PDB file of C-alpha atoms in Angstrom:
ATOM      1  CA  MET E   1       5.975   2.939 -29.169  1.00 91.00           C
ATOM      2  CA  LEU E   2       7.201   3.949 -25.745  1.00 95.00           C
ATOM      3  CA  THR E   3      10.977   3.767 -25.570  1.00 96.00           C
ATOM      4  CA  ILE E   4      12.798   3.883 -22.226  1.00 96.00           C
ATOM      5  CA  ALA E   5      16.540   3.170 -22.038  1.00 96.00           C
ATOM      6  CA  ALA E   6      16.451   1.578 -25.533  1.00 93.00           C
ATOM      7  CA  ARG E   7      13.673  -0.848 -24.539  1.00 96.00           C
ATOM      8  CA  THR E   8      10.428  -0.404 -26.488  1.00 97.00           C
ATOM      9  CA  PHE E   9       6.849  -1.020 -25.419  1.00 97.00           C
ATOM     10  CA  ARG E  10       3.858  -0.890 -27.738  1.00 96.00           C
ATOM     11  CA  SER E  11       1.571   0.052 -24.840  1.00 97.00           C
ATOM     12  CA  ARG E  12       1.969   3.421 -23.138  1.00 98.00           C
ATOM     13  CA  LEU E  13       0.097   2.170 -20.073  1.00 98.00           C
ATOM     14  CA  ILE E  14       2.139   0.695 -17.197  1.00 98.00           C
ATOM     15  CA  LEU E  15       0.136  -1.289 -14.648  1.00 97.00           C
ATOM     16  CA  GLY E  16       0.856  -1.049 -10.948  1.00 96.00           C
ATOM     17  CA  THR E  17      -0.009  -4.409  -9.300  1.00 96.00           C
ATOM     18  CA  GLY E  18      -0.878  -2.953  -5.911  1.00 92.00           C
ATOM     19  CA  GLY E  19      -4.417  -2.889  -4.626  1.00 92.00           C
ATOM     20  CA  PHE E  20      -5.999  -5.735  -6.627  1.00 94.00           C
ATOM     21  CA  PRO E  21      -8.295  -7.661  -4.306  1.00 92.00           C
ATOM     22  CA  THR E  22      -6.999 -11.011  -5.655  1.00 91.00           C
ATOM     23  CA  LEU E  23      -4.264 -12.290  -7.896  1.00 92.00           C
ATOM     24  CA  GLN E  24      -7.043 -13.537 -10.182  1.00 92.00           C
ATOM     25  CA  ALA E  25      -8.281  -9.926 -10.592  1.00 94.00           C
ATOM     26  CA  LEU E  26      -4.773  -8.891 -11.481  1.00 96.00           C
ATOM     27  CA  ALA E  27      -4.342 -11.759 -13.900  1.00 95.00           C
ATOM     28  CA  ALA E  28      -7.589 -10.820 -15.668  1.00 96.00           C
ATOM     29  CA  SER E  29      -6.773  -7.086 -15.735  1.00 97.00           C
ATOM     30  CA  LEU E  30      -3.281  -7.446 -17.258  1.00 97.00           C
ATOM     31  CA  PRO E  31      -4.439  -8.518 -20.742  1.00 97.00           C
ATOM     32  CA  ALA E  32      -7.407  -6.087 -20.559  1.00 97.00           C
ATOM     33  CA  SER E  33      -5.017  -3.217 -19.903  1.00 97.00           C
ATOM     34  CA  GLY E  34      -2.660  -4.200 -22.693  1.00 97.00           C
ATOM     35  CA  ALA E  35       0.217  -3.154 -20.408  1.00 97.00           C
ATOM     36  CA  GLU E  36       3.616  -4.669 -21.192  1.00 97.00           C
ATOM     37  CA  MET E  37       5.244  -3.509 -17.963  1.00 98.00           C
ATOM     38  CA  ALA E  38       3.984  -3.972 -14.412  1.00 98.00           C
ATOM     39  CA  THR E  39       5.391  -2.863 -11.100  1.00 97.00           C
ATOM     40  CA  VAL E  40       6.070  -5.016  -8.010  1.00 97.00           C
ATOM     41  CA  ALA E  41       7.197  -4.057  -4.516  1.00 96.00           C
ATOM     42  CA  MET E  42       9.829  -5.795  -2.371  1.00 96.00           C
ATOM     43  CA  ARG E  43       8.537  -7.095   0.956  1.00 94.00           C
ATOM     44  CA  ARG E  44       9.585  -9.595   3.600  1.00 94.00           C
ATOM     45  CA  VAL E  45       9.062 -13.215   2.477  1.00 90.00           C
ATOM     46  CA  ASP E  46       5.736 -14.606   3.554  1.00 80.00           C
ATOM     47  CA  ALA E  47       5.693 -18.375   3.117  1.00 68.00           C
ATOM     48  CA  ALA E  48       1.914 -18.315   2.277  1.00 65.00           C
ATOM     49  CA  THR E  49       2.092 -16.142  -0.761  1.00 59.00           C
ATOM     50  CA  ARG E  50       5.581 -16.591  -2.257  1.00 50.00           C
ATOM     51  CA  GLY E  51       6.065 -17.012  -5.961  1.00 53.00           C
ATOM     52  CA  SER E  52       2.562 -16.721  -7.341  1.00 86.00           C
ATOM     53  CA  LEU E  53       2.736 -13.059  -8.280  1.00 92.00           C
ATOM     54  CA  LEU E  54       5.808 -13.566 -10.445  1.00 91.00           C
ATOM     55  CA  ASP E  55       4.062 -16.551 -12.025  1.00 90.00           C
ATOM     56  CA  VAL E  56       1.074 -14.380 -12.937  1.00 93.00           C
ATOM     57  CA  LEU E  57       3.341 -11.743 -14.455  1.00 95.00           C
ATOM     58  CA  GLU E  58       5.291 -14.319 -16.378  1.00 93.00           C
ATOM     59  CA  VAL E  59       2.152 -15.885 -17.846  1.00 93.00           C
ATOM     60  CA  ALA E  60       1.038 -12.431 -18.942  1.00 94.00           C
ATOM     61  CA  GLY E  61       4.458 -11.866 -20.552  1.00 95.00           C
ATOM     62  CA  VAL E  62       4.952  -8.440 -18.934  1.00 97.00           C
ATOM     63  CA  PHE E  63       8.296  -6.776 -18.121  1.00 97.00           C
ATOM     64  CA  VAL E  64       8.604  -6.580 -14.343  1.00 97.00           C
ATOM     65  CA  LEU E  65       9.520  -3.161 -12.861  1.00 98.00           C
ATOM     66  CA  PRO E  66      10.396  -3.365  -9.161  1.00 98.00           C
ATOM     67  CA  ASN E  67       9.892  -0.332  -7.001  1.00 97.00           C
ATOM     68  CA  THR E  68      11.121   1.074  -3.763  1.00 97.00           C
ATOM     69  CA  ALA E  69       7.692   1.754  -2.338  1.00 96.00           C
ATOM     70  CA  GLY E  70       7.677   2.385   1.422  1.00 95.00           C
ATOM     71  CA  CYS E  71      11.177   3.849   1.625  1.00 97.00           C
ATOM     72  CA  TYR E  72      11.603   7.155   3.387  1.00 97.00           C
ATOM     73  CA  THR E  73      15.398   7.644   2.984  1.00 98.00           C
ATOM     74  CA  ALA E  74      17.867   7.481   0.081  1.00 98.00           C
ATOM     75  CA  ARG E  75      19.737   4.813   1.971  1.00 97.00           C
ATOM     76  CA  ASP E  76      16.748   2.491   2.310  1.00 97.00           C
ATOM     77  CA  ALA E  77      15.712   3.088  -1.294  1.00 98.00           C
ATOM     78  CA  VAL E  78      19.182   2.266  -2.562  1.00 98.00           C
ATOM     79  CA  THR E  79      19.341  -0.962  -0.508  1.00 97.00           C
ATOM     80  CA  THR E  80      15.839  -1.939  -1.719  1.00 98.00           C
ATOM     81  CA  ALA E  81      16.874  -1.321  -5.325  1.00 98.00           C
ATOM     82  CA  ARG E  82      19.950  -3.519  -4.850  1.00 98.00           C
ATOM     83  CA  LEU E  83      17.730  -6.273  -3.364  1.00 97.00           C
ATOM     84  CA  ALA E  84      15.348  -5.968  -6.253  1.00 97.00           C
ATOM     85  CA  ARG E  85      18.228  -6.326  -8.742  1.00 97.00           C
ATOM     86  CA  GLU E  86      19.462  -9.409  -6.973  1.00 96.00           C
ATOM     87  CA  ALA E  87      15.964 -10.950  -6.623  1.00 95.00           C
ATOM     88  CA  LEU E  88      14.592 -10.227 -10.028  1.00 95.00           C
ATOM     89  CA  ASP E  89      17.731 -10.032 -12.167  1.00 95.00           C
ATOM     90  CA  THR E  90      16.926  -6.562 -13.483  1.00 96.00           C
ATOM     91  CA  ASN E  91      18.699  -3.220 -13.269  1.00 97.00           C
ATOM     92  CA  TRP E  92      15.475  -1.294 -13.769  1.00 98.00           C
ATOM     93  CA  ILE E  93      14.026   0.389 -10.716  1.00 98.00           C
ATOM     94  CA  LYS E  94      10.983   2.613 -10.168  1.00 98.00           C
ATOM     95  CA  LEU E  95      12.448   4.854  -7.488  1.00 98.00           C
ATOM     96  CA  GLU E  96      10.130   6.050  -4.755  1.00 98.00           C
ATOM     97  CA  VAL E  97      11.348   7.950  -1.685  1.00 98.00           C
ATOM     98  CA  ILE E  98       8.404   9.157   0.333  1.00 97.00           C
ATOM     99  CA  GLY E  99       8.572  12.245   2.559  1.00 96.00           C
ATOM    100  CA  ASP E 100       5.257  12.301   4.275  1.00 94.00           C
ATOM    101  CA  GLU E 101       3.037   9.516   5.518  1.00 93.00           C
ATOM    102  CA  ARG E 102      -0.332  11.248   4.977  1.00 93.00           C
ATOM    103  CA  THR E 103       0.196  12.543   1.455  1.00 94.00           C
ATOM    104  CA  LEU E 104       2.858  10.024   0.300  1.00 94.00           C
ATOM    105  CA  LEU E 105       4.458  12.890  -1.507  1.00 96.00           C
ATOM    106  CA  PRO E 106       8.096  12.377  -2.587  1.00 97.00           C
ATOM    107  CA  ASP E 107      11.007  13.720  -0.541  1.00 98.00           C
ATOM    108  CA  PRO E 108      12.855  15.700  -3.179  1.00 98.00           C
ATOM    109  CA  ALA E 109      16.272  15.836  -1.472  1.00 97.00           C
ATOM    110  CA  GLU E 110      16.346  12.068  -0.658  1.00 98.00           C
ATOM    111  CA  LEU E 111      14.970  11.232  -4.085  1.00 98.00           C
ATOM    112  CA  LEU E 112      17.655  13.132  -5.968  1.00 98.00           C
ATOM    113  CA  ALA E 113      20.411  11.679  -3.761  1.00 98.00           C
ATOM    114  CA  ALA E 114      19.108   8.107  -4.323  1.00 98.00           C
ATOM    115  CA  ALA E 115      18.669   8.670  -8.094  1.00 98.00           C
ATOM    116  CA  GLU E 116      22.248   9.859  -8.392  1.00 98.00           C
ATOM    117  CA  GLN E 117      23.648   6.892  -6.438  1.00 98.00           C
ATOM    118  CA  LEU E 118      21.608   4.341  -8.356  1.00 98.00           C
ATOM    119  CA  VAL E 119      22.529   5.734 -11.742  1.00 98.00           C
ATOM    120  CA  ASP E 120      26.196   5.539 -10.665  1.00 98.00           C
ATOM    121  CA  GLU E 121      25.617   1.864  -9.855  1.00 98.00           C
ATOM    122  CA  GLY E 122      24.272   1.212 -13.347  1.00 98.00           C
ATOM    123  CA  PHE E 123      20.528   1.190 -12.651  1.00 98.00           C
ATOM    124  CA  VAL E 124      17.927   2.312 -15.120  1.00 98.00           C
ATOM    125  CA  VAL E 125      16.171   4.737 -12.766  1.00 98.00           C
ATOM    126  CA  LEU E 126      12.564   5.809 -13.198  1.00 98.00           C
ATOM    127  CA  PRO E 127      11.842   8.206 -10.366  1.00 98.00           C
ATOM    128  CA  TYR E 128       8.388   8.932  -8.985  1.00 98.00           C
ATOM    129  CA  THR E 129       8.557  12.688  -8.470  1.00 97.00           C
ATOM    130  CA  SER E 130       6.453  15.663  -7.557  1.00 96.00           C
ATOM    131  CA  ASP E 131       5.168  17.769 -10.427  1.00 96.00           C
ATOM    132  CA  ASP E 132       8.018  20.243  -9.957  1.00 97.00           C
ATOM    133  CA  PRO E 133       9.699  21.099 -13.300  1.00 97.00           C
ATOM    134  CA  VAL E 134      13.023  21.993 -11.635  1.00 97.00           C
ATOM    135  CA  LEU E 135      13.224  18.668  -9.766  1.00 98.00           C
ATOM    136  CA  ALA E 136      12.269  16.827 -12.942  1.00 98.00           C
ATOM    137  CA  ARG E 137      15.144  18.518 -14.721  1.00 97.00           C
ATOM    138  CA  ARG E 138      17.551  17.722 -11.916  1.00 98.00           C
ATOM    139  CA  LEU E 139      16.534  14.060 -12.037  1.00 98.00           C
ATOM    140  CA  GLU E 140      17.129  13.972 -15.776  1.00 98.00           C
ATOM    141  CA  ASP E 141      20.487  15.737 -15.316  1.00 98.00           C
ATOM    142  CA  VAL E 142      21.749  13.017 -12.968  1.00 98.00           C
ATOM    143  CA  GLY E 143      20.904  10.412 -15.551  1.00 98.00           C
ATOM    144  CA  CYS E 144      17.383   9.088 -14.882  1.00 98.00           C
ATOM    145  CA  ALA E 145      15.920   7.218 -17.836  1.00 98.00           C
ATOM    146  CA  ALA E 146      12.502   8.803 -17.429  1.00 98.00           C
ATOM    147  CA  VAL E 147      10.703  11.091 -15.038  1.00 98.00           C
ATOM    148  CA  MET E 148       7.430  10.082 -13.437  1.00 98.00           C
ATOM    149  CA  PRO E 149       5.612  13.139 -12.051  1.00 98.00           C
ATOM    150  CA  LEU E 150       2.466  12.668  -9.997  1.00 97.00           C
ATOM    151  CA  GLY E 151      -0.883  14.090 -11.036  1.00 97.00           C
ATOM    152  CA  SER E 152      -2.042  14.048  -7.394  1.00 96.00           C
ATOM    153  CA  PRO E 153      -1.204  11.953  -4.329  1.00 95.00           C
ATOM    154  CA  ILE E 154      -0.922   8.131  -4.729  1.00 93.00           C
ATOM    155  CA  GLY E 155      -4.323   6.411  -4.567  1.00 91.00           C
ATOM    156  CA  SER E 156      -6.238   9.721  -4.206  1.00 94.00           C
ATOM    157  CA  GLY E 157      -7.888   9.518  -7.591  1.00 95.00           C
ATOM    158  CA  MET E 158      -7.761  13.317  -7.655  1.00 96.00           C
ATOM    159  CA  GLY E 159      -6.571  13.382 -11.267  1.00 96.00           C
ATOM    160  CA  ILE E 160      -4.096  16.033 -12.552  1.00 97.00           C
ATOM    161  CA  ARG E 161      -4.090  18.970 -10.095  1.00 96.00           C
ATOM    162  CA  ASN E 162      -1.524  21.042 -11.950  1.00 96.00           C
ATOM    163  CA  PRO E 163      -1.660  20.495 -15.691  1.00 96.00           C
ATOM    164  CA  TYR E 164       0.396  23.664 -16.154  1.00 96.00           C
ATOM    165  CA  ASN E 165       3.402  22.148 -14.299  1.00 96.00           C
ATOM    166  CA  LEU E 166       3.043  18.928 -16.174  1.00 96.00           C
ATOM    167  CA  GLY E 167       3.165  20.952 -19.407  1.00 95.00           C
ATOM    168  CA  LEU E 168       6.366  22.662 -18.241  1.00 96.00           C
ATOM    169  CA  ILE E 169       7.966  19.327 -17.412  1.00 97.00           C
ATOM    170  CA  ARG E 170       7.005  17.953 -20.786  1.00 96.00           C
ATOM    171  CA  GLU E 171       8.359  21.028 -22.619  1.00 95.00           C
ATOM    172  CA  ARG E 172      11.787  20.667 -21.077  1.00 95.00           C
ATOM    173  CA  ALA E 173      12.354  16.964 -20.661  1.00 97.00           C
ATOM    174  CA  THR E 174      14.268  14.944 -23.220  1.00 97.00           C
ATOM    175  CA  VAL E 175      13.516  11.614 -21.456  1.00 97.00           C
ATOM    176  CA  PRO E 176      10.057  10.048 -21.423  1.00 98.00           C
ATOM    177  CA  VAL E 177       7.538  11.655 -19.036  1.00 98.00           C
ATOM    178  CA  ILE E 178       5.258   9.177 -17.430  1.00 98.00           C
ATOM    179  CA  LEU E 179       2.350  10.324 -15.304  1.00 98.00           C
ATOM    180  CA  ASP E 180       2.465   8.327 -12.077  1.00 95.00           C
ATOM    181  CA  ALA E 181      -0.178   8.607  -9.441  1.00 94.00           C
ATOM    182  CA  GLY E 182      -3.495  10.372  -9.128  1.00 94.00           C
ATOM    183  CA  ILE E 183      -5.427   8.839 -11.980  1.00 96.00           C
ATOM    184  CA  GLY E 184      -9.036   8.362 -10.903  1.00 97.00           C
ATOM    185  CA  THR E 185     -10.733   7.379 -14.169  1.00 97.00           C
ATOM    186  CA  ALA E 186     -10.210   7.231 -17.900  1.00 98.00           C
ATOM    187  CA  SER E 187     -10.455  11.000 -18.631  1.00 98.00           C
ATOM    188  CA  ASP E 188      -7.515  11.684 -16.258  1.00 98.00           C
ATOM    189  CA  ALA E 189      -5.350   9.346 -18.284  1.00 98.00           C
ATOM    190  CA  ALA E 190      -6.480  10.929 -21.557  1.00 98.00           C
ATOM    191  CA  LEU E 191      -5.643  14.366 -20.173  1.00 97.00           C
ATOM    192  CA  ALA E 192      -2.157  13.240 -19.150  1.00 97.00           C
ATOM    193  CA  MET E 193      -1.489  12.083 -22.703  1.00 98.00           C
ATOM    194  CA  GLU E 194      -3.020  15.203 -24.241  1.00 97.00           C
ATOM    195  CA  LEU E 195      -0.628  17.255 -22.114  1.00 96.00           C
ATOM    196  CA  GLY E 196       2.203  15.381 -23.872  1.00 96.00           C
ATOM    197  CA  CYS E 197       3.065  12.582 -21.435  1.00 97.00           C
ATOM    198  CA  ASP E 198       4.665   9.561 -23.068  1.00 98.00           C
ATOM    199  CA  GLY E 199       2.867   7.127 -20.828  1.00 98.00           C
ATOM    200  CA  VAL E 200       0.721   6.614 -17.750  1.00 98.00           C
ATOM    201  CA  LEU E 201       1.284   4.388 -14.737  1.00 97.00           C
ATOM    202  CA  CYS E 202      -1.946   3.363 -13.122  1.00 96.00           C
ATOM    203  CA  ALA E 203      -2.653   1.055 -10.186  1.00 96.00           C
ATOM    204  CA  SER E 204      -5.444   2.018  -7.815  1.00 95.00           C
ATOM    205  CA  ALA E 205      -7.833   3.430 -10.435  1.00 97.00           C
ATOM    206  CA  ILE E 206      -7.922  -0.021 -12.050  1.00 97.00           C
ATOM    207  CA  ALA E 207      -7.279  -2.286  -9.070  1.00 97.00           C
ATOM    208  CA  ARG E 208      -9.897  -0.669  -6.841  1.00 96.00           C
ATOM    209  CA  ALA E 209     -12.527  -0.019  -9.445  1.00 96.00           C
ATOM    210  CA  GLU E 210     -15.806  -1.862  -9.092  1.00 96.00           C
ATOM    211  CA  ASP E 211     -14.905  -3.749 -12.259  1.00 97.00           C
ATOM    212  CA  PRO E 212     -11.080  -3.784 -12.635  1.00 97.00           C
ATOM    213  CA  VAL E 213     -11.167  -5.496 -16.022  1.00 97.00           C
ATOM    214  CA  GLY E 214     -13.670  -2.970 -17.422  1.00 98.00           C
ATOM    215  CA  MET E 215     -11.599  -0.028 -16.058  1.00 98.00           C
ATOM    216  CA  ALA E 216      -8.393  -1.559 -17.418  1.00 98.00           C
ATOM    217  CA  ARG E 217      -9.968  -1.493 -20.877  1.00 98.00           C
ATOM    218  CA  ALA E 218     -11.319   2.015 -20.423  1.00 98.00           C
ATOM    219  CA  ILE E 219      -7.995   3.504 -19.251  1.00 98.00           C
ATOM    220  CA  ALA E 220      -6.053   1.671 -22.017  1.00 98.00           C
ATOM    221  CA  ALA E 221      -8.441   3.253 -24.571  1.00 98.00           C
ATOM    222  CA  ALA E 222      -8.079   6.657 -22.902  1.00 98.00           C
ATOM    223  CA  VAL E 223      -4.230   6.481 -23.023  1.00 98.00           C
ATOM    224  CA  GLU E 224      -4.441   5.624 -26.716  1.00 98.00           C
ATOM    225  CA  ALA E 225      -7.051   8.388 -27.389  1.00 98.00           C
ATOM    226  CA  GLY E 226      -5.099  11.049 -25.508  1.00 98.00           C
ATOM    227  CA  HIS E 227      -1.888  10.122 -27.322  1.00 97.00           C
ATOM    228  CA  ARG E 228      -3.595  10.303 -30.737  1.00 97.00           C
ATOM    229  CA  ALA E 229      -5.228  13.633 -29.845  1.00 98.00           C
ATOM    230  CA  ARG E 230      -1.902  15.085 -28.781  1.00 97.00           C
ATOM    231  CA  ARG E 231      -0.316  14.052 -32.092  1.00 96.00           C
ATOM    232  CA  ALA E 232      -3.309  15.276 -34.092  1.00 97.00           C
ATOM    233  CA  GLY E 233      -3.064  18.781 -32.463  1.00 95.00           C
ATOM    234  CA  ARG E 234      -5.961  20.333 -30.615  1.00 95.00           C
ATOM    235  CA  ILE E 235      -7.571  23.545 -31.716  1.00 94.00           C
ATOM    236  CA  PRO E 236      -6.717  26.651 -29.726  1.00 94.00           C
ATOM    237  CA  ARG E 237      -9.081  27.722 -26.927  1.00 93.00           C
ATOM    238  CA  ARG E 238     -11.089  30.874 -27.707  1.00 93.00           C
ATOM    239  CA  LEU E 239     -13.235  32.992 -25.473  1.00 94.00           C
ATOM    240  CA  TYR E 240     -16.139  33.278 -27.939  1.00 94.00           C
ATOM    241  CA  ALA E 241     -17.743  31.064 -30.525  1.00 91.00           C
ATOM    242  CA  THR E 242     -16.375  30.472 -33.986  1.00 87.00           C
ATOM    243  CA  ALA E 243     -19.117  29.325 -36.365  1.00 86.00           C
ATOM    244  CA  SER E 244     -18.397  25.982 -37.926  1.00 87.00           C
ATOM    245  CA  THR E 245     -21.024  26.589 -40.561  1.00 88.00           C
ATOM    246  CA  PRO E 246     -20.464  29.426 -43.108  1.00 87.00           C
ATOM    247  CA  ASP E 247     -23.050  32.306 -43.272  1.00 86.00           C
ATOM    248  CA  GLN E 248     -22.708  32.389 -46.996  1.00 89.00           C
ATOM    249  CA  GLY E 249     -25.831  31.126 -48.773  1.00 90.00           C
ATOM    250  CA  LEU E 250     -28.050  31.570 -45.708  1.00 90.00           C
ATOM    251  CA  ALA E 251     -31.738  31.862 -46.649  1.00 92.00           C
ATOM    252  CA  ASP E 252     -33.520  35.161 -45.908  1.00 90.00           C
ATOM    253  CA  PHE E 253     -37.006  34.760 -44.389  1.00 92.00           C
ATOM    254  CA  SER E 254     -37.719  38.483 -43.724  1.00 86.00           C
TER     255      SER E 254
ATOM    256  CA  MET G   1      20.539 -12.233  19.137  1.00 89.00           C
ATOM    257  CA  ILE G   2      20.159 -12.723  15.396  1.00 92.00           C
ATOM    258  CA  ILE G   3      17.082 -10.954  13.932  1.00 93.00           C
ATOM    259  CA  VAL G   4      15.386 -12.341  10.826  1.00 93.00           C
ATOM    260  CA  ASN G   5      12.768 -10.140   9.157  1.00 94.00           C
ATOM    261  CA  GLY G   6      12.277  -8.200  12.348  1.00 93.00           C
ATOM    262  CA  GLN G   7      11.815 -11.176  14.657  1.00 90.00           C
ATOM    263  CA  PRO G   8      14.386 -12.725  17.040  1.00 91.00           C
ATOM    264  CA  ALA G   9      15.364 -16.004  15.336  1.00 87.00           C
ATOM    265  CA  ASP G  10      16.474 -19.338  16.684  1.00 86.00           C
ATOM    266  CA  VAL G  11      19.711 -19.065  14.692  1.00 87.00           C
ATOM    267  CA  ASP G  12      23.228 -19.375  16.105  1.00 90.00           C
ATOM    268  CA  ALA G  13      26.211 -17.231  15.238  1.00 89.00           C
ATOM    269  CA  GLY G  14      28.222 -18.974  12.543  1.00 91.00           C
ATOM    270  CA  GLU G  15      25.198 -20.389  10.740  1.00 93.00           C
ATOM    271  CA  THR G  16      24.931 -19.379   7.088  1.00 94.00           C
ATOM    272  CA  VAL G  17      22.332 -17.443   5.168  1.00 94.00           C
ATOM    273  CA  MET G  18      21.268 -20.635   3.487  1.00 92.00           C
ATOM    274  CA  MET G  19      20.434 -22.181   6.856  1.00 91.00           C
ATOM    275  CA  VAL G  20      18.181 -19.225   7.691  1.00 91.00           C
ATOM    276  CA  LEU G  21      16.425 -19.545   4.343  1.00 91.00           C
ATOM    277  CA  VAL G  22      15.805 -23.280   4.894  1.00 89.00           C
ATOM    278  CA  ARG G  23      14.182 -22.486   8.273  1.00 87.00           C
ATOM    279  CA  LEU G  24      11.991 -19.857   6.572  1.00 87.00           C
ATOM    280  CA  GLY G  25      10.927 -22.468   4.067  1.00 85.00           C
ATOM    281  CA  VAL G  26      12.682 -20.732   1.149  1.00 85.00           C
ATOM    282  CA  GLU G  27      14.217 -23.146  -1.372  1.00 79.00           C
ATOM    283  CA  SER G  28      17.812 -22.460  -2.527  1.00 71.00           C
ATOM    284  CA  GLN G  29      16.529 -22.117  -6.086  1.00 75.00           C
ATOM    285  CA  ALA G  30      13.585 -19.900  -5.086  1.00 78.00           C
ATOM    286  CA  ARG G  31      12.845 -17.276  -7.734  1.00 85.00           C
ATOM    287  CA  GLY G  32      12.556 -13.638  -6.837  1.00 91.00           C
ATOM    288  CA  VAL G  33      14.203 -13.817  -3.372  1.00 93.00           C
ATOM    289  CA  ALA G  34      17.050 -11.575  -2.141  1.00 95.00           C
ATOM    290  CA  VAL G  35      18.804 -11.313   1.232  1.00 96.00           C
ATOM    291  CA  ALA G  36      20.452  -8.453   3.005  1.00 96.00           C
ATOM    292  CA  VAL G  37      22.514  -8.812   6.181  1.00 97.00           C
ATOM    293  CA  ASP G  38      23.066  -5.596   8.156  1.00 96.00           C
ATOM    294  CA  GLY G  39      21.965  -3.574   5.188  1.00 94.00           C
ATOM    295  CA  GLU G  40      24.296  -5.242   2.663  1.00 95.00           C
ATOM    296  CA  VAL G  41      22.953  -7.444  -0.131  1.00 97.00           C
ATOM    297  CA  ILE G  42      24.350 -10.959  -0.012  1.00 96.00           C
ATOM    298  CA  PRO G  43      24.458 -12.415  -3.571  1.00 95.00           C
ATOM    299  CA  ARG G  44      22.770 -15.787  -4.035  1.00 92.00           C
ATOM    300  CA  SER G  45      26.186 -17.275  -4.907  1.00 92.00           C
ATOM    301  CA  GLN G  46      27.316 -16.586  -1.320  1.00 95.00           C
ATOM    302  CA  TRP G  47      24.247 -17.816   0.534  1.00 93.00           C
ATOM    303  CA  SER G  48      25.791 -21.172   1.466  1.00 92.00           C
ATOM    304  CA  GLU G  49      29.059 -19.658   2.694  1.00 94.00           C
ATOM    305  CA  PHE G  50      28.076 -16.410   4.345  1.00 95.00           C
ATOM    306  CA  ALA G  51      28.230 -16.985   8.113  1.00 94.00           C
ATOM    307  CA  LEU G  52      26.165 -14.736  10.415  1.00 94.00           C
ATOM    308  CA  ASP G  53      27.544 -12.704  13.325  1.00 93.00           C
ATOM    309  CA  ARG G  54      25.780 -13.025  16.609  1.00 91.00           C
ATOM    310  CA  ASP G  55      23.975  -9.675  16.222  1.00 93.00           C
ATOM    311  CA  ALA G  56      23.226  -9.978  12.531  1.00 94.00           C
ATOM    312  CA  ARG G  57      20.050  -8.399  11.181  1.00 95.00           C
ATOM    313  CA  VAL G  58      18.828 -10.471   8.226  1.00 95.00           C
ATOM    314  CA  GLU G  59      16.193  -9.329   5.776  1.00 96.00           C
ATOM    315  CA  VAL G  60      14.750 -11.816   3.324  1.00 95.00           C
ATOM    316  CA  VAL G  61      12.545 -10.159   0.693  1.00 94.00           C
ATOM    317  CA  THR G  62      10.659 -11.066  -2.406  1.00 93.00           C
ATOM    318  CA  ALA G  63       8.339  -9.464  -4.981  1.00 93.00           C
ATOM    319  CA  MET G  64       4.844  -8.605  -3.745  1.00 92.00           C
ATOM    320  CA  GLN G  65       1.929  -6.698  -5.262  1.00 92.00           C
ATOM    321  CA  GLY G  66       2.593  -3.012  -5.143  1.00 90.00           C
ATOM    322  CA  GLY G  67       3.153   0.276  -6.928  1.00 83.00           C
TER     323      GLY G  67
END
């Protein structure tokens, strides 16, 4: 069970809805992923597409997590969060404040300011953050309900570039740690969970896969496998071999 | 000039948020829609009363795929 702000989810995989070629592909991937929470972005009304996304998410029975994707300042992110609360009747927000167009890396100063403001306004804040253990701690200190460090830049599929930092974040955090961004394939999701993450948010790796439904199943299985492996406790790494078969009773052919 | 979703709009000062929504083809009961005027969220309950200034910037947003 993944518990965030007293709400529990059986699945530790959160599905980002961005990047799916069609709503049908999203609709098919939701049950395949087993995700019980899915993100949406807030964008200007377009008469042609209005409504159907929320219908798909409602049919799938998933909890809708709006985000502030595309915001570059705390001010814009706070306004977007307020709009999402009004539009979707939720006080949950996945907070994104981007600092650079090319890498889409978070702007730490704006992110922290926005997080503090939104917590003050009663939001359940899930911040997309860099893999900086100090920033993660600061975000927790201002009252964020989880921290969502990146593995590598959004949509890059570069996996987890700094597992050491992720380990440091996990060691210190008392709120759930959810890996957000960078997953390229199933093994990346398994590694995130083995490092002690409580969940994984995945969009592009599923949405842009050749077979999104197949990849949704694969990543769901990887999240589960990684979580079980973490709980089971891996063996320590050693430089040299340790025989798994005893020498005792070995036949002598000399 | 009143701006709606980044475009100059054929809307007069004094018209309400609801009138703008009707022109955009958004129903008053539409799910998942929110409105900001000059950066301030206008709650749904005020849509039919909130009158726009002549330089109002209106943003009408909804949930889209993303994240």
